[in-house]
Short mmCIF file of C-alpha atoms and ligand atoms in Angstrom, two decimals:
data_model
loop_
_atom_site.label_atom_id
_atom_site.label_comp_id
_atom_site.label_asym_id
_atom_site.label_seq_id
_atom_site.Cartn_x
_atom_site.Cartn_y
_atom_site.Cartn_z
CA MET O 15 -47.75 125.22 -65.37
CA PRO O 16 -49.53 125.91 -68.62
CA PHE O 17 -52.18 123.20 -68.31
CA PRO O 18 -55.36 124.58 -66.79
CA ASP O 19 -57.19 122.54 -64.17
CA ASP O 20 -60.02 121.74 -66.53
CA PHE O 21 -57.67 120.42 -69.21
CA LEU O 22 -58.88 116.92 -70.10
CA TRP O 23 -56.39 114.09 -69.92
CA GLY O 24 -57.34 110.89 -71.66
CA ALA O 25 -56.54 107.84 -73.71
CA ALA O 26 -57.92 106.63 -77.02
CA THR O 27 -58.85 103.35 -78.71
CA SER O 28 -61.05 102.26 -81.59
CA ALA O 29 -63.67 99.56 -81.96
CA TYR O 30 -62.13 97.15 -84.44
CA GLN O 31 -58.70 97.49 -82.84
CA ILE O 32 -59.74 96.38 -79.36
CA GLU O 33 -63.22 94.90 -79.18
CA GLY O 34 -62.89 91.45 -80.74
CA ALA O 35 -66.09 89.45 -81.34
CA PRO O 36 -66.84 91.48 -84.47
CA LEU O 37 -69.97 89.45 -85.34
CA ALA O 38 -71.31 88.93 -81.83
CA ASP O 39 -74.92 89.58 -80.89
CA GLY O 40 -76.13 90.16 -84.41
CA ALA O 41 -73.47 92.62 -85.59
CA GLY O 42 -72.98 93.00 -89.34
CA PRO O 43 -69.46 92.52 -90.73
CA SER O 44 -67.33 95.55 -91.51
CA ILE O 45 -64.89 96.13 -94.33
CA TRP O 46 -62.10 95.64 -91.81
CA HIS O 47 -63.43 92.24 -90.86
CA ARG O 48 -63.46 91.29 -94.50
CA PHE O 49 -60.09 92.86 -95.27
CA ALA O 50 -58.37 91.16 -92.34
CA HIS O 51 -59.83 87.82 -93.41
CA THR O 52 -58.46 88.25 -96.93
CA PRO O 53 -55.10 86.45 -97.00
CA GLY O 54 -52.13 88.74 -97.53
CA ARG O 55 -53.75 91.99 -96.42
CA VAL O 56 -52.56 92.08 -92.80
CA ALA O 57 -49.12 91.13 -91.49
CA GLY O 58 -49.21 87.52 -90.36
CA ASN O 59 -52.83 87.34 -91.59
CA GLU O 60 -53.90 88.53 -88.15
CA THR O 61 -57.45 89.72 -87.56
CA GLY O 62 -59.51 91.63 -85.02
CA ASP O 63 -61.48 88.49 -84.11
CA LEU O 64 -60.15 88.51 -80.56
CA ALA O 65 -58.10 91.72 -80.30
CA CYS O 66 -58.22 92.83 -76.63
CA ASP O 67 -61.53 91.04 -76.09
CA HIS O 68 -62.83 94.37 -74.88
CA TYR O 69 -66.33 93.46 -76.01
CA HIS O 70 -66.43 90.97 -73.13
CA ARG O 71 -64.26 92.92 -70.69
CA ALA O 72 -65.48 96.47 -71.09
CA LEU O 73 -66.55 96.93 -67.48
CA ASP O 74 -63.23 95.70 -66.10
CA ASP O 75 -61.47 97.92 -68.60
CA VAL O 76 -63.38 100.95 -67.40
CA ALA O 77 -62.33 100.11 -63.83
CA LEU O 78 -58.75 100.02 -65.04
CA MET O 79 -59.17 103.42 -66.72
CA ALA O 80 -60.49 104.82 -63.45
CA GLU O 81 -57.50 103.43 -61.60
CA LEU O 82 -55.26 105.06 -64.18
CA GLY O 83 -57.05 108.35 -63.59
CA LEU O 84 -58.46 109.27 -67.01
CA ASP O 85 -60.67 112.34 -67.29
CA VAL O 86 -61.84 111.35 -70.74
CA TYR O 87 -61.90 108.14 -72.74
CA ARG O 88 -61.99 108.32 -76.51
CA PHE O 89 -63.43 105.20 -78.15
CA SER O 90 -65.27 104.44 -81.36
CA LEU O 91 -68.54 102.72 -82.09
CA ALA O 92 -68.76 99.97 -84.66
CA TRP O 93 -71.44 101.06 -87.12
CA GLY O 94 -72.34 97.44 -87.92
CA ARG O 95 -72.99 96.55 -84.27
CA VAL O 96 -75.65 99.24 -84.12
CA LEU O 97 -76.98 98.89 -87.69
CA PRO O 98 -75.95 95.47 -89.04
CA GLU O 99 -77.04 96.45 -92.55
CA GLY O 100 -75.59 99.93 -92.17
CA ARG O 101 -79.10 101.40 -92.38
CA GLY O 102 -82.55 100.47 -91.25
CA ALA O 103 -83.18 98.23 -88.28
CA VAL O 104 -81.28 98.95 -85.08
CA ASN O 105 -79.62 96.01 -83.37
CA ARG O 106 -80.57 96.60 -79.76
CA ARG O 107 -77.89 94.28 -78.36
CA GLY O 108 -75.13 96.14 -80.18
CA LEU O 109 -76.42 99.50 -79.05
CA ASP O 110 -76.76 98.23 -75.48
CA PHE O 111 -73.08 97.35 -75.41
CA TYR O 112 -72.20 101.00 -75.97
CA ALA O 113 -74.89 102.22 -73.58
CA ARG O 114 -73.39 100.03 -70.84
CA LEU O 115 -69.90 101.28 -71.67
CA VAL O 116 -71.02 104.91 -71.49
CA ASP O 117 -72.85 104.36 -68.20
CA ALA O 118 -69.84 102.65 -66.68
CA LEU O 119 -67.58 105.52 -67.74
CA LEU O 120 -69.90 108.07 -66.21
CA GLU O 121 -70.16 106.07 -62.99
CA HIS O 122 -66.38 106.35 -62.77
CA ASP O 123 -66.36 110.08 -63.59
CA ILE O 124 -64.76 109.52 -66.96
CA GLN O 125 -66.17 111.62 -69.78
CA PRO O 126 -66.96 109.63 -72.92
CA MET O 127 -65.64 110.97 -76.23
CA ALA O 128 -67.29 108.85 -78.90
CA THR O 129 -66.05 108.53 -82.46
CA LEU O 130 -68.77 107.52 -84.88
CA TYR O 131 -66.52 106.26 -87.64
CA HIS O 132 -63.07 104.80 -87.13
CA TRP O 133 -62.82 103.03 -90.51
CA ASP O 134 -65.13 100.04 -90.06
CA LEU O 135 -67.82 100.62 -92.68
CA PRO O 136 -70.51 97.90 -92.73
CA VAL O 137 -69.93 95.52 -95.65
CA ALA O 138 -73.62 95.93 -96.58
CA LEU O 139 -72.95 99.59 -97.35
CA HIS O 140 -69.67 98.88 -99.07
CA GLU O 141 -71.56 96.64 -101.42
CA ARG O 142 -73.70 99.62 -102.36
CA GLY O 143 -70.58 101.56 -103.27
CA GLY O 144 -69.57 102.60 -99.75
CA TRP O 145 -68.10 106.11 -99.56
CA LEU O 146 -68.26 106.35 -103.33
CA ASN O 147 -72.04 106.37 -103.23
CA PRO O 148 -73.50 109.91 -103.16
CA ASP O 149 -76.02 108.63 -100.63
CA SER O 150 -73.28 107.71 -98.15
CA PRO O 151 -73.48 111.08 -96.31
CA HIS O 152 -77.20 110.43 -95.66
CA TRP O 153 -76.50 106.90 -94.43
CA PHE O 154 -73.95 108.33 -92.06
CA ALA O 155 -76.24 111.10 -90.81
CA ASP O 156 -78.99 108.55 -90.09
CA TYR O 157 -76.55 106.34 -88.21
CA ALA O 158 -75.29 109.38 -86.29
CA GLU O 159 -78.83 110.42 -85.42
CA THR O 160 -79.57 106.97 -83.99
CA LEU O 161 -76.63 107.38 -81.63
CA PHE O 162 -77.24 111.01 -80.75
CA ARG O 163 -80.77 110.07 -79.77
CA ALA O 164 -79.72 106.98 -77.82
CA LEU O 165 -76.62 108.32 -76.10
CA GLY O 166 -76.46 112.05 -76.73
CA ASP O 167 -77.69 112.95 -73.25
CA ARG O 168 -74.76 111.06 -71.74
CA VAL O 169 -71.92 111.55 -74.25
CA PRO O 170 -70.53 115.09 -74.02
CA PHE O 171 -68.06 114.83 -76.93
CA TRP O 172 -68.62 113.38 -80.38
CA ILE O 173 -66.15 112.92 -83.18
CA THR O 174 -67.78 112.23 -86.51
CA ILE O 175 -64.95 110.72 -88.53
CA ASN O 176 -61.45 109.68 -87.60
CA GLU O 177 -58.78 110.73 -90.09
CA PRO O 178 -60.72 111.13 -93.32
CA TRP O 179 -57.37 111.36 -95.11
CA VAL O 180 -56.47 107.83 -94.04
CA VAL O 181 -59.88 106.55 -95.13
CA THR O 182 -59.32 108.25 -98.49
CA VAL O 183 -55.66 107.68 -99.35
CA PRO O 184 -54.50 104.37 -97.85
CA GLY O 185 -58.08 103.10 -98.33
CA TYR O 186 -58.79 104.13 -101.93
CA LEU O 187 -55.53 105.30 -103.51
CA ASP O 188 -52.70 103.13 -102.13
CA GLY O 189 -54.78 100.15 -101.13
CA GLN O 190 -52.88 99.45 -97.89
CA LEU O 191 -55.97 99.71 -95.70
CA ALA O 192 -59.57 98.56 -96.15
CA PRO O 193 -61.22 98.49 -98.58
CA GLY O 194 -57.87 98.23 -100.37
CA HIS O 195 -58.70 100.07 -103.58
CA ARG O 196 -56.04 101.54 -105.83
CA ASP O 197 -57.69 104.06 -108.07
CA LEU O 198 -56.78 107.65 -108.86
CA PHE O 199 -60.37 108.63 -109.58
CA GLU O 200 -61.95 107.46 -106.34
CA PRO O 201 -60.18 109.45 -103.58
CA PRO O 202 -61.51 112.93 -104.47
CA ARG O 203 -65.10 111.65 -104.39
CA VAL O 204 -64.60 109.61 -101.23
CA ALA O 205 -63.11 112.65 -99.50
CA HIS O 206 -65.99 114.85 -100.59
CA HIS O 207 -68.56 112.37 -99.33
CA LEU O 208 -66.78 112.03 -95.99
CA LEU O 209 -66.88 115.80 -95.59
CA LEU O 210 -70.55 115.91 -96.52
CA ALA O 211 -71.18 113.08 -94.06
CA HIS O 212 -69.52 115.11 -91.31
CA ALA O 213 -71.53 118.20 -92.22
CA GLU O 214 -74.83 116.32 -92.30
CA ALA O 215 -74.16 114.67 -88.96
CA VAL O 216 -73.27 118.03 -87.41
CA ALA O 217 -76.51 119.49 -88.80
CA VAL O 218 -78.52 116.68 -87.19
CA TYR O 219 -76.67 117.18 -83.91
CA ARG O 220 -77.54 120.88 -83.96
CA THR O 221 -81.22 120.10 -84.38
CA LEU O 222 -80.92 118.29 -81.06
CA GLY O 223 -79.45 121.45 -79.56
CA ARG O 224 -76.08 120.06 -78.66
CA GLN O 225 -72.62 121.51 -78.82
CA GLN O 226 -69.51 119.40 -78.69
CA ILE O 227 -68.86 117.78 -82.02
CA GLY O 228 -65.79 117.76 -84.23
CA LEU O 229 -63.75 115.71 -86.65
CA ALA O 230 -60.28 114.23 -86.05
CA VAL O 231 -57.52 114.78 -88.59
CA ASN O 232 -54.04 113.34 -88.89
CA LEU O 233 -51.57 116.19 -89.22
CA GLU O 234 -47.83 116.31 -89.73
CA PRO O 235 -45.73 119.33 -90.65
CA GLN O 236 -44.02 118.85 -93.99
CA HIS O 237 -40.40 119.92 -94.15
CA PRO O 238 -38.32 119.95 -97.33
CA ALA O 239 -35.39 117.54 -97.21
CA SER O 240 -33.18 120.22 -98.78
CA PRO O 241 -33.54 123.91 -99.64
CA SER O 242 -33.82 123.07 -103.35
CA PRO O 243 -36.86 124.60 -105.09
CA ALA O 244 -37.99 121.10 -106.09
CA ASP O 245 -38.04 119.86 -102.48
CA LEU O 246 -39.75 123.04 -101.31
CA GLU O 247 -42.44 122.59 -103.91
CA ALA O 248 -42.79 118.90 -103.03
CA SER O 249 -43.28 119.71 -99.34
CA ARG O 250 -45.90 122.33 -100.24
CA ARG O 251 -47.80 119.75 -102.30
CA ARG O 252 -47.60 117.20 -99.54
CA ASP O 253 -48.81 119.78 -97.05
CA ALA O 254 -51.86 120.48 -99.24
CA PHE O 255 -52.43 116.76 -99.71
CA ILE O 256 -52.21 115.72 -96.07
CA ASN O 257 -52.82 118.75 -93.86
CA ARG O 258 -54.97 121.16 -95.83
CA TRP O 259 -57.20 118.87 -97.89
CA PHE O 260 -59.77 118.33 -95.16
CA LEU O 261 -59.19 121.37 -92.96
CA ASP O 262 -59.40 123.96 -95.76
CA ALA O 263 -62.64 122.31 -96.82
CA LEU O 264 -64.09 122.45 -93.31
CA MET O 265 -62.90 125.94 -92.48
CA PHE O 266 -63.07 127.74 -95.84
CA GLY O 267 -65.38 125.64 -98.02
CA ARG O 268 -62.72 125.08 -100.65
CA TYR O 269 -60.01 122.61 -101.51
CA PRO O 270 -56.33 123.58 -101.76
CA GLU O 271 -55.56 124.40 -105.37
CA GLU O 272 -52.64 121.94 -105.42
CA LEU O 273 -55.11 119.04 -105.36
CA ALA O 274 -56.43 119.69 -108.87
CA ASP O 275 -52.86 119.56 -110.03
CA ILE O 276 -52.01 116.42 -108.05
CA PHE O 277 -55.08 114.50 -109.26
CA GLY O 278 -55.14 115.96 -112.77
CA PRO O 279 -58.05 114.57 -114.79
CA ALA O 280 -59.25 112.60 -111.75
CA TRP O 281 -60.13 115.82 -109.88
CA PRO O 282 -63.83 116.60 -110.48
CA GLU O 283 -65.58 119.96 -110.54
CA PHE O 284 -67.49 120.03 -107.26
CA PRO O 285 -70.79 121.93 -107.33
CA ALA O 286 -70.50 125.26 -105.48
CA LYS O 287 -73.47 124.32 -103.32
CA SER O 288 -71.78 121.21 -101.97
CA LEU O 289 -68.59 123.18 -101.27
CA GLU O 290 -70.65 125.59 -99.23
CA GLN O 291 -72.14 122.61 -97.41
CA ILE O 292 -68.81 121.09 -96.42
CA ARG O 293 -67.77 124.35 -94.77
CA CYS O 294 -68.55 123.17 -91.27
CA ARG O 295 -66.09 124.03 -88.52
CA GLY O 296 -67.80 122.04 -85.82
CA ASP O 297 -67.06 122.88 -82.18
CA PHE O 298 -63.49 121.63 -82.08
CA VAL O 299 -60.84 119.94 -84.17
CA GLY O 300 -59.35 116.64 -83.05
CA VAL O 301 -55.63 116.46 -83.81
CA ASN O 302 -53.85 113.16 -84.28
CA TYR O 303 -50.13 113.81 -84.21
CA TYR O 304 -47.34 111.26 -84.49
CA SER O 305 -44.47 112.63 -86.57
CA ARG O 306 -43.42 115.00 -89.34
CA GLY O 307 -42.81 114.51 -93.03
CA LEU O 308 -39.35 115.09 -94.41
CA VAL O 309 -40.09 115.51 -98.08
CA ARG O 310 -38.08 114.96 -101.22
CA ALA O 311 -39.28 115.69 -104.73
CA ALA O 312 -39.85 112.51 -106.72
CA PRO O 313 -41.32 113.42 -110.11
CA ASP O 314 -41.83 109.76 -111.01
CA VAL O 315 -43.93 108.95 -107.97
CA ALA O 316 -47.53 109.50 -109.04
CA PRO O 317 -49.68 111.30 -108.22
CA LEU O 318 -47.91 113.37 -105.59
CA GLY O 319 -44.44 113.76 -107.08
CA ALA O 320 -43.00 113.59 -103.58
CA VAL O 321 -41.81 110.98 -101.11
CA ARG O 322 -41.33 110.99 -97.39
CA LEU O 323 -37.78 110.19 -96.31
CA THR O 324 -36.80 108.28 -93.22
CA PRO O 325 -34.01 110.36 -91.70
CA SER O 326 -30.97 108.24 -90.93
CA ASP O 327 -29.85 110.20 -87.89
CA ALA O 328 -33.19 110.47 -86.10
CA GLU O 329 -34.87 108.32 -83.50
CA LEU O 330 -37.56 106.19 -85.15
CA THR O 331 -40.46 104.29 -83.70
CA THR O 332 -41.09 100.74 -84.91
CA MET O 333 -43.58 102.22 -87.40
CA GLY O 334 -40.56 103.90 -88.97
CA TRP O 335 -41.93 107.28 -87.87
CA GLU O 336 -39.44 109.89 -86.73
CA VAL O 337 -39.79 111.02 -83.11
CA TYR O 338 -40.25 114.75 -83.59
CA PRO O 339 -41.98 116.49 -80.68
CA LYS O 340 -41.29 120.00 -81.97
CA GLY O 341 -43.63 119.21 -84.82
CA LEU O 342 -46.54 119.03 -82.40
CA THR O 343 -45.96 122.62 -81.26
CA GLU O 344 -45.55 123.64 -84.88
CA THR O 345 -48.78 121.91 -85.88
CA LEU O 346 -50.79 123.49 -83.07
CA LEU O 347 -49.44 126.99 -83.84
CA TRP O 348 -50.20 126.45 -87.52
CA LEU O 349 -53.80 125.56 -86.65
CA ARG O 350 -54.05 128.69 -84.49
CA ASP O 351 -52.75 130.93 -87.26
CA ARG O 352 -54.36 129.41 -90.34
CA TYR O 353 -57.79 128.65 -88.94
CA ALA O 354 -58.47 131.43 -86.44
CA ASN O 355 -57.55 129.58 -83.27
CA PRO O 356 -60.14 126.80 -83.19
CA PRO O 357 -60.72 124.83 -79.97
CA LEU O 358 -58.49 121.76 -80.18
CA TYR O 359 -58.16 118.37 -78.57
CA ILE O 360 -55.17 116.20 -79.24
CA THR O 361 -57.18 113.08 -79.91
CA GLU O 362 -54.18 110.81 -80.57
CA ASN O 363 -50.49 110.93 -79.76
CA GLY O 364 -48.21 108.04 -78.97
CA ALA O 365 -45.55 105.69 -80.23
CA ALA O 366 -44.93 102.06 -81.11
CA PHE O 367 -41.80 100.51 -79.65
CA ASP O 368 -40.70 96.93 -79.17
CA ASP O 369 -41.44 96.57 -75.49
CA PRO O 370 -39.67 93.87 -73.51
CA PRO O 371 -41.65 91.04 -71.92
CA PRO O 372 -42.73 91.65 -68.35
CA ARG O 373 -40.12 91.15 -65.67
CA ASN O 374 -41.44 90.64 -62.17
CA GLY O 375 -44.78 91.78 -63.49
CA ARG O 376 -43.39 95.07 -64.81
CA VAL O 377 -42.95 96.25 -68.37
CA GLU O 378 -40.30 98.89 -68.81
CA ASP O 379 -40.82 101.17 -71.82
CA PRO O 380 -38.58 104.17 -71.20
CA ARG O 381 -38.65 105.28 -74.81
CA ARG O 382 -42.45 105.63 -74.74
CA VAL O 383 -42.18 107.52 -71.45
CA ALA O 384 -39.69 109.88 -73.07
CA TYR O 385 -41.89 110.23 -76.14
CA LEU O 386 -44.96 111.13 -74.09
CA ARG O 387 -43.05 113.50 -71.83
CA ALA O 388 -41.57 115.35 -74.81
CA HIS O 389 -44.90 115.63 -76.60
CA ILE O 390 -46.77 116.82 -73.51
CA ARG O 391 -44.11 119.49 -73.10
CA ALA O 392 -44.50 120.38 -76.77
CA ALA O 393 -48.25 120.76 -76.25
CA ALA O 394 -47.56 122.99 -73.24
CA LYS O 395 -45.43 125.27 -75.41
CA ALA O 396 -48.37 125.76 -77.75
CA LEU O 397 -50.71 126.48 -74.83
CA GLU O 398 -48.31 129.15 -73.61
CA GLN O 399 -48.60 130.79 -77.01
CA GLY O 400 -52.35 131.08 -76.90
CA VAL O 401 -53.42 127.90 -78.68
CA ASP O 402 -56.90 126.91 -77.52
CA LEU O 403 -55.91 123.38 -76.59
CA ARG O 404 -58.36 121.69 -74.25
CA GLY O 405 -57.28 118.10 -73.91
CA TYR O 406 -54.80 115.37 -74.76
CA CYS O 407 -55.36 111.65 -75.41
CA VAL O 408 -52.61 109.05 -75.59
CA TRP O 409 -52.84 106.56 -78.41
CA SER O 410 -53.40 104.02 -77.07
CA LEU O 411 -54.74 102.57 -73.87
CA PHE O 412 -53.84 99.01 -74.93
CA ASP O 413 -51.50 97.27 -77.31
CA ASN O 414 -53.97 96.39 -80.03
CA PHE O 415 -54.68 95.45 -83.64
CA GLU O 416 -52.63 97.99 -85.57
CA TRP O 417 -54.49 97.63 -88.89
CA ALA O 418 -52.32 96.25 -91.70
CA GLU O 419 -49.50 95.71 -89.20
CA GLY O 420 -51.55 93.29 -87.10
CA TYR O 421 -50.37 92.94 -83.52
CA SER O 422 -46.73 93.57 -84.36
CA LYS O 423 -46.80 97.25 -83.44
CA CYS O 424 -47.39 98.11 -79.80
CA PHE O 425 -48.66 101.57 -78.85
CA GLY O 426 -50.29 100.75 -75.51
CA LEU O 427 -49.92 102.07 -72.00
CA TYR O 428 -50.88 98.50 -71.12
CA GLN O 429 -49.45 95.34 -72.58
CA VAL O 430 -52.12 92.77 -73.33
CA ASP O 431 -51.11 89.14 -72.90
CA PRO O 432 -52.52 87.30 -75.92
CA SER O 433 -52.70 84.01 -74.01
CA ASP O 434 -55.01 85.17 -71.23
CA GLN O 435 -55.76 88.82 -71.97
CA THR O 436 -54.07 90.07 -68.78
CA ARG O 437 -53.52 93.82 -69.01
CA ARG O 438 -50.12 94.83 -67.61
CA PRO O 439 -49.35 98.48 -67.00
CA LYS O 440 -46.12 99.60 -68.59
CA ALA O 441 -43.86 102.21 -67.01
CA SER O 442 -45.57 104.67 -69.38
CA ALA O 443 -48.92 103.97 -67.70
CA ARG O 444 -47.37 104.77 -64.32
CA PHE O 445 -45.79 107.90 -65.75
CA TYR O 446 -49.04 109.02 -67.36
CA ARG O 447 -50.95 108.42 -64.16
CA GLU O 448 -48.59 110.84 -62.42
CA VAL O 449 -48.99 113.35 -65.21
CA MET O 450 -52.76 113.25 -64.88
CA ALA O 451 -52.76 113.29 -61.09
CA SER O 452 -50.49 116.36 -61.09
CA ARG O 453 -52.54 118.06 -63.85
CA GLY O 454 -49.52 117.94 -66.14
CA ALA O 455 -46.77 118.96 -63.71
CA ALA O 456 -45.10 115.52 -63.66
CA ALA O 457 -44.20 115.93 -67.34
CA PHE O 458 -41.90 118.77 -66.33
CA GLN O 459 -39.98 116.86 -63.68
CA GLU O 460 -36.66 115.46 -64.72
CA PRO O 461 -36.78 111.76 -65.56
CA THR O 462 -35.74 109.32 -62.87
CA PRO O 463 -32.74 107.15 -63.78
CA PRO O 464 -33.59 104.09 -65.85
CA THR O 465 -34.65 100.98 -64.00
CA ALA O 466 -33.65 97.40 -64.74
CA GLY O 467 -34.97 96.32 -68.09
CA TYR O 468 -33.93 99.55 -69.77
CA ALA O 469 -31.36 97.79 -71.92
CA ALA O 470 -33.95 95.51 -73.44
CA ASP O 471 -35.77 98.50 -74.82
CA THR O 472 -32.85 100.37 -76.27
CA ALA O 473 -31.55 98.23 -79.09
CA PRO O 474 -29.29 100.33 -81.31
CA ARG O 475 -31.40 102.30 -83.70
CA ASP O 476 -29.58 101.31 -86.83
CA ALA O 477 -30.15 97.63 -86.02
CA ARG O 478 -33.83 98.05 -86.77
CA ALA O 479 -35.19 98.25 -90.25
CA ALA O 480 -37.50 101.16 -90.89
CA PRO O 481 -40.55 99.53 -92.40
CA ALA O 482 -42.61 101.35 -94.95
CA SER O 483 -45.40 103.22 -93.26
CA ARG O 484 -48.87 104.11 -94.41
CA ALA O 485 -47.79 107.73 -94.28
CA ASP O 486 -45.34 107.16 -97.14
C1 FCB H 527 -53.88 106.51 -86.38
C2 FCB H 527 -55.18 105.74 -86.22
C3 FCB H 527 -55.19 104.83 -85.04
C4 FCB H 527 -53.86 104.11 -84.89
C5 FCB H 527 -52.73 105.10 -84.89
C6 FCB H 527 -51.37 104.48 -84.70
O1 FCB H 527 -53.74 106.90 -87.70
O2 FCB H 527 -56.25 106.64 -86.10
O3 FCB H 527 -56.25 103.93 -85.19
O4 FCB H 527 -53.72 103.17 -85.87
O5 FCB H 527 -52.74 105.79 -86.10
#
């Protein structure tokens, strides 16, 4: 059994995706609130107005997490609940919500892992240029300090920013996610400011003498679709673009050289001093892993010159993402080798499938069970090879607001009934409870034969369209 006893098993969520009540108790609106309320931005024009109503059910939800057996719960704080204007006056009622959540977690022996920024920038800051403003790292550090001072004695793990690549590329280059910009010149500056924001927040955290802070990146190994030199080169560029952009900056204080080529005239000269500043390993790296990239050269597709293919013979999730557990082992070994074996937490891993409605109160999701089992085994393989992996969080605890996809994509261990907010454990929740209770061993037992309801979840693969994903 490769998982040590102190390995942390958990589940993850984020504020805008589950809380609902985005303007309650004096909170300031976020760019996601505004984006979701702009017609045509989110599938079905759905919003996070209600989501899982977690804002009003947090204590019950913590009880449910305890029943499930989580060691750690990864959640995010909405910046605008705490600082409605993004800076300045603290909104006590917003802060109290998180203080109550943290206390409830601790009462149930669940360790809080708090993400400071999971994409919901206050509109007030966006109107000052948001992440394009060179002051944005200071805004972030001040916000972080407010929380470190209020909750730092009770929150053992902090994540500064979730997936800076997703903030940068779907947010400012492709326009699929808030704030929905499409501009070649903005992403390099946004990325740089996010990295400075991380570094400044870590510096503040250190002045308080604390030690468990990191950043969470989305990673996916990039494999060429063919051995042709063009596809090899395309996969190398995509690897620089997605995997190395932020990590090389954090670990080495430099950007991969491919980026200057990808962005051409839009790539600025960054002052050497600021490059030195963004070199900031933190105490751990959070890894969000879902799939791999199968890459084909596409010279006409600017700026990358590469596209991600959807393999026709592979199992796909409803996000159109290939189920590829081996890529998790590969990613973890790559981190070990390239970045001198940093401490790692898998901060997100999971899959969206079309789950059947409950039958006799049960939701059968055998494909998610299989996905989780395979990925936990893949993580174990990396542990056996010396990767310093310390924990694993399923994305996600609940079916929730999946950004531009609205509620159409379900990742949860629990189904949430939109009519009355009942949380129903899926078979994957029962499976994961066994995994946690056995400290990982249950993931190595052979699956039990499928129960009734299996058929509903196994529609032929080719009958489903593979929708475009934000990773394309
Ligand atoms: C990640 C996000 C998370 C969720 C999953 C499916 O990129 O961090 O909020 O949307 O994808």
